[in-house]
Coordinates of C-alpha atoms in Angstrom, one line a residue:
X96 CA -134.8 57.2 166.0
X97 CA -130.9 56.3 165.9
X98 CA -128.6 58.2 163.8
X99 CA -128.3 55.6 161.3
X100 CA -131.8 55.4 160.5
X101 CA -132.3 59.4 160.5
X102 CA -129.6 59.1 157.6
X103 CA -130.9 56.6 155.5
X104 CA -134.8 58.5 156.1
X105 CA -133.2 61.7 155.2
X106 CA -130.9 61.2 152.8
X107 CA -132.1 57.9 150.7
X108 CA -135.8 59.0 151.5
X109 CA -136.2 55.2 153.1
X110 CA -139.3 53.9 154.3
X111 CA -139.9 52.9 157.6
X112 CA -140.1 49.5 156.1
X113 CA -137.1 49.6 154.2
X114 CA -134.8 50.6 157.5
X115 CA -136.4 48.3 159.4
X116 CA -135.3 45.3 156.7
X117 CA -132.1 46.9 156.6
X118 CA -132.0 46.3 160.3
X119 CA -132.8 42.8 159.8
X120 CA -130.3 41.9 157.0
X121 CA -127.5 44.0 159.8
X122 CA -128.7 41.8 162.5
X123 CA -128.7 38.4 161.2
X124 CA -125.3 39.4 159.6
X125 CA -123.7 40.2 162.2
X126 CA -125.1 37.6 164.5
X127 CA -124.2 35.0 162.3
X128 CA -120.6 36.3 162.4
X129 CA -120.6 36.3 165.8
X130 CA -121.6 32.4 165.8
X131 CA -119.2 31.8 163.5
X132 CA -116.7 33.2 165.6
X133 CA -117.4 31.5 169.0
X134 CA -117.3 28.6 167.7
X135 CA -114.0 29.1 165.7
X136 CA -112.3 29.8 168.9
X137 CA -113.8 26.6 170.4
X138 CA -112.3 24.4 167.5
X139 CA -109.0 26.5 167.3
X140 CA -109.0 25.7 171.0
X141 CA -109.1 21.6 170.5
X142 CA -106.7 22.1 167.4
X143 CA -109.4 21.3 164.6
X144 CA -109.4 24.7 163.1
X145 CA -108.9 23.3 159.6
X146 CA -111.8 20.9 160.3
X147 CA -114.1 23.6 161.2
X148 CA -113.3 26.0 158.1
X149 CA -114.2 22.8 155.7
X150 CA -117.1 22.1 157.3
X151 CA -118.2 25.7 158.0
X152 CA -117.6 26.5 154.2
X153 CA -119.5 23.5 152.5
X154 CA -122.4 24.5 155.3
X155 CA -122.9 27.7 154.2
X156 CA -122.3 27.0 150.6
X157 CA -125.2 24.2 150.9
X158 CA -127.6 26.0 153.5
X159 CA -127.7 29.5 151.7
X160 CA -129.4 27.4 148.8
X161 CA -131.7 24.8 150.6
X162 CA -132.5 26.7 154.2
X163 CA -133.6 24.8 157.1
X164 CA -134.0 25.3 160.7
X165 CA -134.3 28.5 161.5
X166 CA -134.6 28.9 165.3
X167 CA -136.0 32.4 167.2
X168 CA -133.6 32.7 169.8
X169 CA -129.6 33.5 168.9
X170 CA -128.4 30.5 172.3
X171 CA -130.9 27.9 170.3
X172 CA -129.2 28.6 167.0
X173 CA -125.7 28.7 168.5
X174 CA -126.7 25.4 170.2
X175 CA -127.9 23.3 167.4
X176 CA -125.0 24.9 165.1
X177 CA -122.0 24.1 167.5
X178 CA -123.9 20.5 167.7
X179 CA -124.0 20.0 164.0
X180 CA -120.5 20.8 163.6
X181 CA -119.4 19.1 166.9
X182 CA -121.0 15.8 165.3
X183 CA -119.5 16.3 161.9
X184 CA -116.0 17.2 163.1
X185 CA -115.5 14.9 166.2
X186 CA -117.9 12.3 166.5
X187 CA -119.3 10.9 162.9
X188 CA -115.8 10.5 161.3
X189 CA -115.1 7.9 163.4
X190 CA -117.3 5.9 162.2
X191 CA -115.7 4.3 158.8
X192 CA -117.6 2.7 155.7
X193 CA -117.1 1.3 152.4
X194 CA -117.7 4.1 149.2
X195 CA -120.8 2.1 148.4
X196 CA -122.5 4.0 151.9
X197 CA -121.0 7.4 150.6
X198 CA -122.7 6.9 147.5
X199 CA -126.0 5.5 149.3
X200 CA -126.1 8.4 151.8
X201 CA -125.2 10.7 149.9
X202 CA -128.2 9.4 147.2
X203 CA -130.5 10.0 150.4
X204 CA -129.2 13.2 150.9
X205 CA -130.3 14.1 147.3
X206 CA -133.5 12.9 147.4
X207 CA -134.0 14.5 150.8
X208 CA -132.8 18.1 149.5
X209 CA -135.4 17.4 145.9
X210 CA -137.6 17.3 148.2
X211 CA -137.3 19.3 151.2
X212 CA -135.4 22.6 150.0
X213 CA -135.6 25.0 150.4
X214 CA -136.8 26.1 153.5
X215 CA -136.5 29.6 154.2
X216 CA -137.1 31.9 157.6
X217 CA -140.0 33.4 158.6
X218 CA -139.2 36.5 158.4
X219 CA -138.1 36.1 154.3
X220 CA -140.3 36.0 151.7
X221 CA -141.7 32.3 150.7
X222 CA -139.3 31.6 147.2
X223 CA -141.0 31.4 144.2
X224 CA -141.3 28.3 141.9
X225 CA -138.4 29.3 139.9
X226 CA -136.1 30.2 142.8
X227 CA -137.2 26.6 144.6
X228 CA -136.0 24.4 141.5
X229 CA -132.7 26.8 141.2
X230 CA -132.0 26.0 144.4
X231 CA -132.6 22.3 143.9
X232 CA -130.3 22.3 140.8
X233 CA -127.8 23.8 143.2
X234 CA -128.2 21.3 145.7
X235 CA -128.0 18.8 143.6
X236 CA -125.4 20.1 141.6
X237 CA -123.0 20.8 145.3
X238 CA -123.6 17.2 146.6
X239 CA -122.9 15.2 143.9
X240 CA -119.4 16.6 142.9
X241 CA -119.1 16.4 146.7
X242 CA -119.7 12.4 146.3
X243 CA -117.3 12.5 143.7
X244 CA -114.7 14.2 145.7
X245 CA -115.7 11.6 148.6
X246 CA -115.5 8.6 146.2
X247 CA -111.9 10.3 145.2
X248 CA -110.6 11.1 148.6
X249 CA -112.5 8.8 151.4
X250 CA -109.4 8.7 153.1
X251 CA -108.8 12.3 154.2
X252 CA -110.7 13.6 157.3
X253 CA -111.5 16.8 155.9
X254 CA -113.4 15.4 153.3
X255 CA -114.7 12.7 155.6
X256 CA -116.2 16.1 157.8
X257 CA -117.5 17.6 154.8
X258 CA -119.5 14.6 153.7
X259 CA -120.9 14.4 157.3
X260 CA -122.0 18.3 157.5
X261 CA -123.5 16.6 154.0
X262 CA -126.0 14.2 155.9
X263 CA -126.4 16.9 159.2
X264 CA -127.8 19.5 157.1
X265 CA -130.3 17.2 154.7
X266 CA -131.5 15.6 158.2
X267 CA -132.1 19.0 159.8
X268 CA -133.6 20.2 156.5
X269 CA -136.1 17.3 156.5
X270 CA -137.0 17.9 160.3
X271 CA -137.7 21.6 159.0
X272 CA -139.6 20.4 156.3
X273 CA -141.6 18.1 158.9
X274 CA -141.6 20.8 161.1
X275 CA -143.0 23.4 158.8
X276 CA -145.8 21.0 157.6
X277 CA -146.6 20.9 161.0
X278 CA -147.0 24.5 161.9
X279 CA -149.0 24.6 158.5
X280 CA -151.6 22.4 159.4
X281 CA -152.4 23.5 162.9

C-alpha cells in the first residue's frame, strides 16, 4: 500500500473505499490539469493564449454544471478537448452572422442543456432530481447573460470564442445524452 494511503488508513481511519475515491478525485485533478496545460502551450505557441483562457474558463464554468462526454482513455479526452477548442478558437469565428443567429443558437443551446444536462461520469454518482434542475437553472442562468454579452459585444473575438465553446459543448452534451440512452437500452 503507498505511503499516502497507509496515512490516511492510519491516521484518519479511512476505508479502503474512501482512499480509493480519494484517488480518483487526485487522478482526474491532476489529469485534467495536465490537459489543460498541453494545450495551453499549443495555443501560447500560435499566439491565442487569450483566446484559449476565455474559452477554457466559460468551458469549465458551463461543463462542471451540465457534464457530458466523458471518455475512458486520458489521449481520447485530450483529443476531443484540443478539438472543441481548436474549433471554437480558430475555425468557427470565422464564420460571421447577424445577432438574430446568436440569439437563435444560443435559444437551441438552451433548450438542448433543459434537456440534456447534466450528464455526469460513470464513475460519479447519478445526481439527484434536485441537483439536475440546479444545474439546469445554472445552465440557463450562464448562457443567457452570455447572449446578452454576445448581443453587447458581437464584435470582439473573445466573445465570438466564447459563444462558440457555447454551441460545442450543448452539441457534445446532446451526443452524450444520445449516447447514454443508448448504452441504457442495450
Amino acid at each position: 500500500m503507498p505511503i499516502f494511503a497507509t496515512y490516511l488508513k492510519n491516521t484518519f481511519n479511512y476505508s479502503d473505499f474512501e482512499i480509493q475515491q480519494i484517488r480518483y478525485a487526485l487522478t482526474s485533478i491532476l489529469s485534467d490539469i495536465s490537459k489543460i496545460v498541453i494545450m495551453g502551450f499549443f495555443f501560447f505557441y500560435i499566439h491565442r493564449i487569450l483566446s484559449y483562457l476565455v474559452a477554457i474558463s466559460i468551458l469549465l464554468v458551463l461543463r462542471t454544471r451540465t457534464g457530458g462526454l466523458h471518455f475512458q482513455h486520458y489521449i481520447s479526452c485530450l483529443a476531443i478537448s484540443f478539438l472543441i477548442l481548436f474549433l471554437a478558437i480558430e475555425i468557427l469565428p470565422r464564420i460571421s452572422f447577424g445577432i438574430h443567429h446568436y440569439i437563435f443558437f444560443s435559444f437551441l443551446s438552451v433548450l438542448i442543456n433543459l434537456s440534456c444536462a447534466p450528464i455526469v461520469s460513470n464513475y460519479r454518482p447519478a445526481p439527484s432530481r434536485v441537483q439536475k434542475r440546479k444545474a439546469k437553472k445554472q445552465a440557463l442562468f450562464i448562457i443567457s447573460i452570455y447572449t446578452l454579452i454576445s448581443i453587447l459585444f458581437s464584435n470582439s473575438l473573445y466573445i465570438i470564442t466564447g459563444f462558440w465553446i457555447i454551441q460545442l459543448q450543448s452539441l457534445q452534451l446532446f451526443v452524450a445524452r444520445i449516447l447514454t440512452k443508448e448504452v441504457t437500452n442495450t
